Each structure stands twice: as structure tokens, then as C-alpha cells.
Amino acid sequence: MKAAVVRARWEPRATYQVSEWERATGKALNGSSVWRYPQLALEELPEPSPAADEVVIAVRACGICGSDVHFLETDSEGYMLYPGLTKFPVVIGHEFSGEVVAKGEAVQELKLGQMVVAEEMNWCGYCAPCRNGFPNHCQNLEELGFTVPGAMAERIAVKAKYCWPIDAIAAHVGDAQKAFELGALVEPTAVSYNAIFSRAGGIRPGERVAVFGCGPIGLAAIALARTAGASRVEAFEISPVRRELALRVGADAAHDPKAVDPAAILLESSAGEGFDLFVEAAGAPERTIPAMERALAINARVVQIGRAAQRVPIYLETFQVRRAQVFGSQGHSGHGNFPNVIRLLAAGRLDLSPIITARFPLAEVACAMQRASARQDGKVMVLPYQSGQAC
Amino acid sequence: MKAAVVRARWEPRATYQVSEWERATGKALNGSSVWRYPQLALEELPEPSPAADEVVIAVRACGICGSDVHFLETDSEGYMLYPGLTKFPVVIGHEFSGEVVAKGEAVQELKLGQMVVAEEMNWCGYCAPCRNGFPNHCQNLEELGFTVPGAMAERIAVKAKYCWPIDAIAAHVGDAQKAFELGALVEPTAVSYNAIFSRAGGIRPGERVAVFGCGPIGLAAIALARTAGASRVEAFEISPVRRELALRVGADAAHDPKAVDPAAILLESSAGEGFDLFVEAAGAPERTIPAMERALAINARVVQIGRAAQRVPIYLETFQVRRAQVFGSQGHSGHGNFPNVIRLLAAGRLDLSPIITARFPLAEVACAMQRASARQDGKVMVLPYQSGQAC
Amino acid sequence: MKAAVVRARWEPRATYQVSEWERATGKALNGSSVWRYPQLALEELPEPSPAADEVVIAVRACGICGSDVHFLETDSEGYMLYPGLTKFPVVIGHEFSGEVVAKGEAVQELKLGQMVVAEEMNWCGYCAPCRNGFPNHCQNLEELGFTVPGAMAERIAVKAKYCWPIDAIAAHVGDAQKAFELGALVEPTAVSYNAIFSRAGGIRPGERVAVFGCGPIGLAAIALARTAGASRVEAFEISPVRRELALRVGADAAHDPKAVDPAAILLESSAGEGFDLFVEAAGAPERTIPAMERALAINARVVQIGRAAQRVPIYLETFQVRRAQVFGSQGHSGHGNFPNVIRLLAAGRLDLSPIITARFPLAEVACAMQRASARQDGKVMVLPYQSGQAC
Amino acid sequence: MKAAVVRARWEPRATYQVSEWERATGKALNGSSVWRYPQLALEELPEPSPAADEVVIAVRACGICGSDVHFLETDSEGYMLYPGLTKFPVVIGHEFSGEVVAKGEAVQELKLGQMVVAEEMNWCGYCAPCRNGFPNHCQNLEELGFTVPGAMAERIAVKAKYCWPIDAIAAHVGDAQKAFELGALVEPTAVSYNAIFSRAGGIRPGERVAVFGCGPIGLAAIALARTAGASRVEAFEISPVRRELALRVGADAAHDPKAVDPAAILLESSAGEGFDLFVEAAGAPERTIPAMERALAINARVVQIGRAAQRVPIYLETFQVRRAQVFGSQGHSGHGNFPNVIRLLAAGRLDLSPIITARFPLAEVACAMQRASARQDGKVMVLPYQSGQAC
């Protein structure tokens, strides 16, 4: 089968201390310190066959994530920008949907032909964090498209326990391919859902929400905040294209943080009361959180989703005076995140279709990656079985 | 000024033991055991003047509550049906909005001319429950329109600390009288808001909500569940008029519980998973909760708002197997309930205007009460300064 | 190896409708409707060998649970009293500890010789409730000693993912066998821990706790409430021996509910404020909850642990007036329950040793069961490798 | 009557912009920028007489708080160190207990002769934060001993709604003066109680707690963590005297953070799992939080109580990986904080008496302040009606 494979050279920086575990497993905890000269190619790989507890899924839509883009972007020395857990070569792609085309003998819940999505976080289910209810903090985590084969391919084998049916979305939208595209948005939307509802405790309807950063995660946060009854949603984003998307998925206003003082905007639109929930999806907390601090409502919550290898200078005194709190968020698994996002899409309560702004066939994956790298789109989709947009 | 006054005779039933406190205060804890031959009249009363911490409000809209109706309905022996705390004679009416026309010298937050609503629960602020954050369970509670003069009148004096501005609603709807009418719905909506969000912990977007009973409280619960992101809202109500209103404020379906098996409906519309939140607003938990029990999702919550002097035969074993819980709810104060409801209305996120199905001038209050007594309306409004509907 | 096996005849009552699933699996959902003429025998069984993800544990202590006793007690027609999920014949026993003596090739966390306990609830880890964080409500539940071989035996094979190390308890008490006995109490203590902390939200230090029923579950609830900072713990229990144990594990007072009015006691010992948490561990909620209702503090919580096939007539009006709630609780898995109980025992913060009042070698299991059947003990222990108490 | 009065000169620093509100009220929001050359004197003041809603309390014990000490300590330019809200001259003192000796006509709950403590935070009860349940964030806050007359005096007038009876403590300890001394610890203990239980959500018994800073707030945090079932409590404090006190109130170990690596200590004592709750009571978060970061258990909580006009460089990435959160905490009012602390003391579940290490009569208040300024004590008490320790 055809698959988009990223290869890179294991050349740890002189300053990076490779751990024994890294050496033994071939995985880098900090990819940007180890992997050099990454390259993407469409390769011909053997067909996956399912283990006893796995299904094989024919991939029908796969979104390109910021991390995929960071695999290919490099610094001046040729090191990839992506800073997290990685093992190359790997078939990339983890925001996907598809159809079950084969299944292992122990799989009972899923049927051949069923439309599904899958969690990217492959939690083990037996370490202490998993058993205590924190699968996003699994000690034996594997990640689809990072350390095990991903979905930017014609087919992928996945454990059934990471899959969730999306037939109900198809039943609602009345079009299988449209349902697959929406399905491919479930994973990033579940990242925002986990952050807002499973980590920060959600909002009480009527509260005000500010979202910093309007990539797909921030856009999903905006849409979810609206769906959950926010009385006002303000977005901050430097890209004008993405500000436009922010308005389309539910922001009351979208601002360029370079052109305005975000805190002043927020205080004004809340009659001086401040905002209740702040979503950091820009990956620049060292700049955004100091802005948030000046517009905290009493009992305000800040949730950090974006990743940044930066210390953030927080004025905790303000968090004391305003009864505020900060939550770190990671992942999308557990807590009913996936099934609730799917139910919202299947009920038409959440319409994320404006987010998808470009579609490519699998053969054009290199082109699709370049397009995503320009950061002017909402979500760029690769559709293995569609003809799609030419390059 | 003109005011709608209910008078009744203090004739405790032979079986009812009048407490010393009741004798001393003239208040009956259980109205239906004490008050006989109630009568409503439009009377001429002295103008209220504000104490230092009070405002006087010119009432612009006042809804009729089920409890108002129960003041005038009697049993075969002439005792009023309303079973709660009461002291007659009293100016009735507690779901209202109006304009500040006078204020005491200690009032700083409110201005003359400001549009406001007020809490019916007049909590003291110094008993232990008030200090611990439970104003709806104040030990020295007075209730507007029950034990102290209410709002079915041209003017009412209220402590400023029970008032909340609604100018923002007017700014949104662009029409003062429409804003006053929506404002008069804030109190009953806050009862549902308190039940769902402050008592039962709210919903996670995507969850399913079933509402039993579609009087104004149930209708507000439906609208709030939709606003908060329920993926499905099912309503149960015997009145066809109210079922129609349920659909208009956001129910996906509305059923006659005498014609269908509610549990079967709920299991079917949830693919067998069951519902997550059940709102009892019918005041008949002895019938509705056994139905809910058969359709509990895992981790389901039941919240009781309706009042019923009935033991409810609950099969707790099912609540164990389904990880379910029951919350008793009372009141609307505290917890940000009022300001959040107002913000939702002012942002257009909650449209309750279809609930208002009849409007009368104050002079026609008797007629308005008869209309409400037929229980075919959503909310019947009395508009002291409008000409309104003739009788 | 030697093992205590219960056998019974599959003779469904005429009134019981055996489901297809029951027929196919040989499991009865409602044991007391299906199994007749139960008998216990010490049998010689083949040694268990570990599957890839299993360990074999040499059992060093195994407590007798009320359910074990109900396996052997019968009604007038010879049907067993235990009403839950069962499949006979089965090696009984599920409250146990022991030493790892063999392990499958996929087991990494556990070492040979390690001291461990195991969860009785064998949750699958892939059904929706498991994935959503509710393992006690697994849809594919197997139960050690109920549907799969239990621990009243010399050895047992268990999946490693159900095991938790207890070496820290041994390090604290300085005696391996004493640690094994305390370890065998972890499972029932985790049932109470789950109910109080994972279901009912725990207590705020200074709150008051009432425990109804002082079998091992109730005794653990008393000890946990003390450990968590309850300012007063009142126990209600008909057996004088168990009342004495209640005092030894931390109750401030223990009463015979047949001799006193529990609500009066609770109101008096709380200066009229009422109690904050009520633990139903008597399995008689139809009698105990009406008593609790009259002593609810504002914001009180009732948690049901005991099982009863009874409708409970609850006066929800009181739960509204008192801002109270009822939680159904089942199981002990997930939520950090096991590791926290183990940490408390290993730190000496929870001393449950007084609960153990009788010890028998495995050869005397029949005698041990008779002793437990008398319901005068705290916990009766079977110690496979100890000489213990003769019959 | 005799009272300890602090006077200072209103000489705003050139760099400080005095707000209109400050000019109008004579209050400084940032005391250390405005007040110069502070001086303490024992003065003769008129007897307070109670307003309608007030009681007059004869002060029987009043602890010296760190903020009292900061009133008198100055920088090189003579400005006081205390950075918060202040209005001088003022009778200082806010951690106190005493006996009701007069009451206004509207006071019903309190009796003459009753033993009471009072909240220092004089919340208004009518601003939005107060009504929403956040009295510690009152918009019209007055503070006893900061902006209104405090308790380092023979008598003080206080609104009854800020008072809580402590007769139960006396009943438990059997000695009125000892009860008054314990009572004077209620206020600072409630600060820690509010932080741990009302802000950070408390602990689940068995969790591990680290306390940084062992002044009275930190010591109370240690004692509360033990009372609430922490399986391990580690303290960090530079003063050897206070480390000793930490051990006496319940710490398992107390370390000098200058001599050890706190994170290494915590990882070792938790078998590498990390700690669950971190209490910052050192007022040096810029140093302590980076240490905490390296020992966060999964789902760890950090609560900031100490005040510091410093940005804290937080590595949020770690809070994402560890599912951790930071809570800002301020105040002690509401949420049942005071009554729960009193119940714990009255039940003997919390013994804070070792904290009190010095006692002085009111005449020796200057000496007492010097003693407190040395920061070698736990709590220094001023006892207006006792002879106490000479200087």
C-alpha cells in the first residue's frame, strides 16, 4: 500500500544526553535534539494485517497537524523542529477516519464496514496512571504517526480499544465522505474538549471565554465554547485568514494581538468584569499569559494546550487576588472526550466544516504538507481515496 | 398604588400542630394546613418608600408562577393548595422586572432609571448557611410575594442586594418593554439554572438531557440544556400546548408520558446508552423517577426541582449499578445564577420569548390568574404599565 | 493445589427468565434465582500457569466476604441467597494478598517474590465505560471468585494489571505475615474508599459522618472517615461485637439502631446542625435512609454501598430543603482507590488490624465459613500457608 | 481602653500613582508605597459601643501576624514593608478571640458572655463577588486591624455576622484561657484551610503533601494535611526552630531548603511518584515553585498562599505533562472554613497548641512585636487580660 513516510538521521546534538531508554528503544524524547535532515516520501509498504485485538482501517481522511509540519521544518543545522517523542522512520498522520476492512479474532465491538476514528494516544491500560484514570499520562505511551505507523496511508492497523464509531455522523450529514472529513476533525477537537471540560472544569453557561491562537485546536476551542453556552467568545490570532475562520466557527470577535491590547479588549467587552476561561492554543504562553492576567474575572481559569519550551513569568499575586487558576493540558483520551465530540457532531450541535480549507489526494501529500506549512489554512486534509485538489 | 393582594383566614386544620414560631410570626410553614378561603383583590396601598439599603422599583412585568395559582386554588374544605411558607395578606408576585425609581442613601451600585430584576429569595446574609455559601438555605428566609410584599403591583421596595441590572438585555433586544418581559423570566430560569448547573454539576457538551414536566421551569431547563451543549433533549409533558412550547425552546422531541413509555423512548434515542441528566420539573417524582431509573446512563444525574409531599420509591440498586446520583434543588440565589442567566439573555444565547403566551394589564390580574390556572400557557405575564390583553 | 470450590446446580426458578447471554455464558446475573443446593469443598486442582499478561500468586491471606457467606446460605427452597453475577463451580475468595511466584512474558512491572494484592473487579479496559474512566461499570466484567477462579486457594493466576504491590506495608509493619493480613483488607477498604471519596466527593475536614452497618465495609468507612478528618463519627449497628469494633477503629460512639432513634442521636451530637456524610453499609436502605433524612446537614451526602433488592421510600422534598444528595456506589477499581488505601496502611495512618478477629488455615475453610456465617466477627481470615486457629 | 495603635505618615513615593479612590478614602492599596515612619504605641482610646448589628468583644487572646510585623519594619527610606491595603492610624491585630460583652439590638445569634472568634475579612455581602459566593474577593472589603480598628486592644466592636462561637473548644479543652488561645489560631488556620480545601480541592486520603515555609500558615497547613489523611507530609523551612515545630504539628520530616534539594527529597520519599499537593507558604514562589515542578505527581496541585510581588517563572510544559495545576489563594471567609476549623479544634482532631511559643500582656505589645520580628517563634500571643511573660 501507499504511505507517507518521514525518515530522518539519528544524530544527537553534542549538547543532548541520550538516555539509555532512548538508545534501547530508538525513540527520542526530544525529537528536535536528535533527528536531522528529515525527508518525506510516498512509499510502498506491505499491507498491515490485524493482530488479535486490532482492526485494519482503510483511511478515508487524514488531517495534517502542526506537529506533522514540524517534522519537516528544520533549524539552521538541519534538526527538525518537533520537540517531542518520535521514532523514525514512521508513517505520519494521526487525525483520521476510515472504514474497518479487517479485524482480529478478539475484536467484538467493531464490524467490517464500520466507520471509525481512533485516538492517537495509544495508552497501555495497565500502568498506574492508566489505572487511576489518567490515560493521557500513560507511562508506556505510543503515539500513532510518531512512534508507531500512522494514518497518512491507505490503511492502518490500530487496536480496537482506541477506535470509536462515527456512523452516527454519517447518518446526520447524509454523506459518507463528508462524515469522514468531519470524523478526521474529532481528534484535534477532542484535544480542546479535554482541555476545556476534562481539565479546566468547563464553563457555566453565560461565562466568557478568550481563545489565544486560532489554529485548528484554537478553532475547535472557540466552537466548543459557543456550544457550551459561553455568552461571549473573543479570539486572538495573527493570521487574518484564521481570524476569519474564528468568526465562522463562533467567535464574537477576532483580533490581531499585535494590533490591539488583548486585556483592554477583554475588559471592555466584559464591562470590566474580566473573562472566565482563557484557552492558550498559541503555544506562546510567555506572551499570552501576561496579557490574560490583566483580564481575569474572579474565579477565572487558564488552560494551557499549546506546547512551548519556555518558562512563563506568571504574576501569581494576581491569581490570588482574582481567585484564579492555571491548568496544564495534554492529550485527548479518556473522560468521555471522544464520544462526546462525536455526539455533538452527529447531532449537528458543532459544525466544524468551515475549518477544512484544503483537500489533497494521498499522491499529493508533499504538496499538502507545503500548503500546511504556510499556516494560512484551517485544516488541510489528505484524502487517500479521493481525487481531491491538484497541487 | 394598585397592588394584587391575596388574603386568607388563619384556620389551622385540626390535625396540624401550629409551632410557636408560626404563632409568633404569623407565618405558616405549611400554608395548605393553615390558610383557608383565599381571595384575590386589586387594592390601593400606600406607596412604598425605600429603607437605607433598598430601592423602589416600578414594576414593568411580572410573571404568574404556579405557586401564585396554588394560593387561590383550594381543596374541598377551602384550604389553599400551596404547601409552603406563607403569610397573608400579602402582595403576590415574584417573577418580575422593572425600573429603579427611588433608592435609600446606602445604595451605591444602582442608579435611578436602571432596569433591574430581583431575587425572590430574601436571604439574610448572616446565618451560617448564608455565610457558608448556601443562600437558598438561609435560616431567616423571607420570600417576596410570600411573606413580604411582592411585585404584582405598581411598585415594590426591595433591598439593593437582591437586585441585578438587566440593561444589557435591553441593549441586545433594542426594546425596553421586550427586555422587561424577558427580565421577568430571569427568576424562573435561574431556578432551573441553579438546579442543573449549581446543584447537579451541569452537563458535559454532548451529553443527553431528559426533562419531565414542561411548565416554565421545565421549559427553561430545556432551553438551558440546549444552550449548554446537550446533544439531545427529550421532553415529557401531558399538555399538548406545552409540548409545542418545549419544541420551540429547544427540545428535540416532546412526548406525552401517558401515551408512551418514557424509558423506552430514551433508550431508543440514545442507542441503548441511556440519558445523562434528568430534570424533574413535573412535581410528580413518585411517577417520573421510576421511569428515569430504567434509562440511566452510567454516571447519570437526577435533579429534583418540582415540589411534592410524597415519598418516592427509588430503586437505589440501579443507582449503584449505573453510578448514578440524585440531587435535591431549591431556590435560585447565589452561585452566579442570576448574572449568568442575564448574560445569556443579553447575548441572545438563550431565547425564552416563546414561553410568554399571554399578557394582561394589572387591572386584569384576576383574569390573568384564571388563565394561568388552566395550565395551557407557557408563562402568563402581568404588565402593570401596559394596556395588554383584555379579559 | 488445594482450593475451596463452591458448586451448585443450575436450576432456574420457574419465575426467572434466563437470558440468552446467561445461557450462552453459563453465568447467572441474579444468582439467587438460578443456583440451588450450593456446596463447599476443598478440592485438588491443577496448578495455575500464567498467561502472557498474568502472574501467579501464592495466596497468603484471604478474607471471607459477606457474599462468600451468601453463596452457601440458602432459602427454604434451597436457592443460594447471593443475588449477583455468578458462575459455578468456582474457586471462591477475592479479598486476598500473596506473593508473586510466576509471571507471563509480557509482565514487566511485577517481580517474582513481590508482595501484592489484586482487584476483584476484572474490568476489560476496552468497553466504553472503561475507556471513559468508569471501570467499576465495565460491560464485560469478570469477578475473581464469582465468575473466574478466586483466591481461597494455594495459588491464583491474575492479570498483572489488577495487581498492586504492598511491599511498603511490610516495610512499615516489619512483619510479612501481618502485612499480608492487612493486605487482604485492602479490597474491602477500597470499596469504602471508592464510595466515600470517589463517589460522594469525600469530606471536608471537620464534617460529621454517620455510618449505618458495621460489617467490614462499614468498619473501613469509619476508619477512613476518621483518617480524613471527620470531627465526629457515629456508628449504628445491631451486633454488640461489631459496635465494639466500630469504637476500636475510630467511631466516637456506636449505637444499636433498635434501641435508639438514630436521627435524634445525630441531631443531638451535632447541636442540631445534622450530619454531612451518611454511609449506608447495612444493606437496609429502606430502613436506614428514612432515619438519615431527619438528620441531614445542609449540603449533606448519602452514599449507598450495601446492596438491597428493595425500593427505598425517599422524601426528596427534604433533600431539596437541605440541599442534599444521594450517590449509588459499586466496586473498588480505578480513581487511585487501591494505591491510596495501600499508602495509608503503609504510612500507619489507617490501622484496620482490630477488624481481623479470626484466622483459619485453608484446610479449615468450611469451619471458617461457618464462623463468618454467625456474623459476630469483624473479618474472618483464611491463611493458606499458616497453621492458624483450629476449628 | 488600652489599644495598640500604629501610626504612619502618608508620603507616597514619587514613583507611586495615588488613585482617586485612595485619596478619597485615605486607604493605600499598596501600603509600602505610601506609608512612612510607622510607629507603634499603646494608646488610651474611647470604649467602643456596638452598632445595631455589632457586638463588642473583650479580647482575650490576639496573635501577631507577619503582616503586623511588616507594619513596623521599614526599608532604607523609612517606608513600611507591608505591601497591601492599609489605612493608618489603626488599632492593629486580627487573629483573636474573646468574650461578647455588649451587643446591638439586631443581634440575635450571639449572647453576652459567649466565647467567639471573628473573621478579619469584613466582606460587604452585597457586591457581585459576595453574592456569587466569593467573599474573600469582596469589592468593598474592609479588614480588621488594617482599615478598621483591630483586636490588639482590650475591646473591639465587630459585626455579628463575622463572628463564630468557640464555646465548644472550651468544652473540649476544659479551660477557658486555653480555649481563647486556640481560638486566636482559628483565623490563620482558616487561611490554610481555605487554600487547601476551598481552593485546591483538598486531598484524597493517602496523597502526599509538601509544605514550603513553616510560619504559622505553613504550620497550620501541615497540621491540616495530617488531619485530612495525607500519607506523607514534608516540610521545608530555613529556621531550625520552625522545622522543629513542623515536626510537632505533624510533618514526617522537615528540611532546610538551603541544605538539600527539595525535589530530590520529595522524589525519594515518594518512590519517584512525586507529591500531590504543594502548599506555598513561604512567600517566595519564584524560588519554591521551580523546585516543586520537578516533583509533581500526576494530577498534582500547587496552591499559593504566601504573597510576593514577583513574577514566577513557571515551566507550564511540565504542568501539561504531569496534568498539574496552580491555584492562587487569598483569605479565609466563606465555604465553611471557620466552622470546620472550630469543629476540628473542638473535637481534638487538630492540635495546634505547640505553635504558640510566646505570650505577652497587652502592656508589653512593643516587646511582643520585637519578639515576633525575630521570626524564631511559631505564634506570639498578646493576652490583654493575662499577666503573661515579661519582656
Tab-separated table of C-alpha atoms in Angstrom, chain D residues 189-323:
chain	number	residue	atom	x	y	z
D	189	THR	CA	-5.654	28.169	60.329
D	190	ALA	CA	-8.695	29.129	58.275
D	191	VAL	CA	-6.343	30.798	55.780
D	192	SER	CA	-4.657	27.434	55.237
D	193	TYR	CA	-7.963	25.580	55.305
D	194	ASN	CA	-9.342	27.884	52.623
D	195	ALA	CA	-6.243	27.379	50.480
D	196	ILE	CA	-6.091	23.598	50.735
D	197	PHE	CA	-9.746	22.634	50.825
D	198	SER	CA	-11.748	25.513	49.349
D	199	ARG	CA	-9.300	26.492	46.641
D	200	ALA	CA	-7.134	23.495	45.750
D	201	GLY	CA	-9.909	20.937	46.236
D	202	GLY	CA	-8.350	19.187	49.223
D	203	ILE	CA	-6.575	15.891	49.207
D	204	ARG	CA	-7.687	12.335	48.840
D	205	PRO	CA	-6.535	10.409	51.913
D	206	GLY	CA	-3.266	8.705	51.117
D	207	GLU	CA	-1.937	11.517	48.962
D	208	ARG	CA	1.368	13.254	49.723
D	209	VAL	CA	1.716	16.900	50.731
D	210	ALA	CA	4.736	19.212	50.659
D	211	VAL	CA	4.656	22.490	52.564
D	212	PHE	CA	7.158	25.224	51.767
D	213	GLY	CA	7.506	27.748	54.583
D	214	CYS	CA	6.679	26.945	58.219
D	215	GLY	CA	5.438	30.165	59.688
D	216	PRO	CA	2.027	29.864	61.329
D	217	ILE	CA	0.249	29.488	57.977
D	218	GLY	CA	2.574	26.717	56.870
D	219	LEU	CA	2.378	25.022	60.260
D	220	ALA	CA	-1.404	25.064	60.079
D	221	ALA	CA	-1.178	23.618	56.578
D	222	ILE	CA	0.964	20.778	57.899
D	223	ALA	CA	-1.454	20.023	60.706
D	224	LEU	CA	-4.437	20.161	58.374
D	225	ALA	CA	-2.775	17.903	55.816
D	226	ARG	CA	-2.173	15.324	58.545
D	227	THR	CA	-5.724	15.649	59.801
D	228	ALA	CA	-7.044	15.162	56.275
D	229	GLY	CA	-5.205	11.871	55.794
D	230	ALA	CA	-2.012	12.734	53.945
D	231	SER	CA	0.168	9.639	53.904
D	232	ARG	CA	3.283	11.789	53.994
D	233	VAL	CA	3.926	15.444	54.813
D	234	GLU	CA	7.307	17.002	54.049
D	235	ALA	CA	8.159	20.489	55.253
D	236	PHE	CA	10.786	22.946	54.001
D	237	GLU	CA	11.852	25.855	56.206
D	238	ILE	CA	15.071	27.682	56.842
D	239	SER	CA	14.534	28.342	60.560
D	240	PRO	CA	15.544	25.369	62.720
D	241	VAL	CA	13.062	26.401	65.422
D	242	ARG	CA	10.223	26.313	62.950
D	243	ARG	CA	11.374	22.999	61.479
D	244	GLU	CA	11.078	21.593	64.975
D	245	LEU	CA	7.545	22.981	65.236
D	246	ALA	CA	6.733	21.459	61.859
D	247	LEU	CA	7.564	18.043	63.229
D	248	ARG	CA	5.495	18.679	66.334
D	249	VAL	CA	2.333	19.521	64.397
D	250	GLY	CA	2.593	16.555	62.072
D	251	ALA	CA	5.290	16.761	59.417
D	252	ASP	CA	7.008	13.447	58.748
D	253	ALA	CA	10.213	15.320	58.003
D	254	ALA	CA	11.344	18.926	57.926
D	255	HIS	CA	14.255	20.113	55.808
D	256	ASP	CA	16.338	23.208	55.330
D	257	PRO	CA	15.790	24.118	51.667
D	258	LYS	CA	19.236	25.711	51.603
D	259	ALA	CA	20.884	22.470	52.625
D	260	VAL	CA	19.008	19.972	50.482
D	261	ASP	CA	17.482	19.673	47.029
D	262	PRO	CA	13.763	19.671	47.837
D	263	ALA	CA	12.751	17.933	44.617
D	264	ALA	CA	15.219	15.129	45.221
D	265	ILE	CA	13.894	14.684	48.763
D	266	LEU	CA	10.315	14.540	47.519
D	267	LEU	CA	11.019	12.136	44.695
D	268	GLU	CA	12.874	9.863	47.034
D	269	SER	CA	10.222	9.836	49.736
D	270	SER	CA	7.537	9.098	47.134
D	271	ALA	CA	9.361	6.290	45.354
D	272	GLY	CA	9.661	8.530	42.326
D	273	GLU	CA	5.918	9.187	42.026
D	274	GLY	CA	6.070	12.799	43.167
D	275	PHE	CA	3.849	14.718	45.552
D	276	ASP	CA	0.189	15.509	45.102
D	277	LEU	CA	-0.288	18.820	46.884
D	278	PHE	CA	2.219	21.635	47.270
D	279	VAL	CA	1.497	24.479	49.659
D	280	GLU	CA	3.466	27.655	49.056
D	281	ALA	CA	3.515	29.450	52.417
D	282	ALA	CA	6.996	30.850	52.149
D	283	GLY	CA	6.120	33.888	50.087
D	284	ALA	CA	8.978	33.068	47.745
D	285	PRO	CA	7.296	31.314	44.823
D	286	GLU	CA	9.984	32.439	42.394
D	287	ARG	CA	12.282	30.017	44.218
D	288	THR	CA	9.926	27.364	45.588
D	289	ILE	CA	7.739	26.650	42.553
D	290	PRO	CA	10.643	25.758	40.263
D	291	ALA	CA	11.606	23.234	42.937
D	292	MET	CA	8.082	21.859	43.135
D	293	GLU	CA	7.940	21.464	39.356
D	294	ARG	CA	10.473	18.697	39.448
D	295	ALA	CA	8.463	16.602	41.895
D	296	LEU	CA	4.904	16.860	40.611
D	297	ALA	CA	2.852	13.685	40.839
D	298	ILE	CA	0.410	13.187	38.023
D	299	ASN	CA	-2.597	15.414	38.790
D	300	ALA	CA	-0.590	17.459	41.302
D	301	ARG	CA	-1.870	20.740	42.666
D	302	VAL	CA	0.123	23.774	43.760
D	303	VAL	CA	-1.579	26.353	45.947
D	304	GLN	CA	-0.068	29.766	46.503
D	305	ILE	CA	-0.812	31.355	49.900
D	306	GLY	CA	2.281	33.448	50.538
D	307	ARG	CA	2.308	36.896	48.986
D	308	ALA	CA	5.112	38.047	46.732
D	309	ALA	CA	5.366	40.963	44.346
D	310	GLN	CA	7.339	38.779	41.954
D	311	ARG	CA	6.789	37.154	38.619
D	312	VAL	CA	7.294	33.409	38.976
D	313	PRO	CA	8.963	31.657	36.035
D	314	ILE	CA	6.782	28.577	35.663
D	315	TYR	CA	7.558	25.814	33.192
D	316	LEU	CA	3.994	25.109	32.075
D	317	GLU	CA	5.134	22.304	29.780
D	318	THR	CA	5.768	20.279	32.940
D	319	PHE	CA	2.294	21.116	34.203
D	320	GLN	CA	0.935	19.717	30.938
D	321	VAL	CA	2.991	16.539	31.057
D	322	ARG	CA	2.094	15.954	34.729
D	323	ARG	CA	-1.563	17.060	34.468
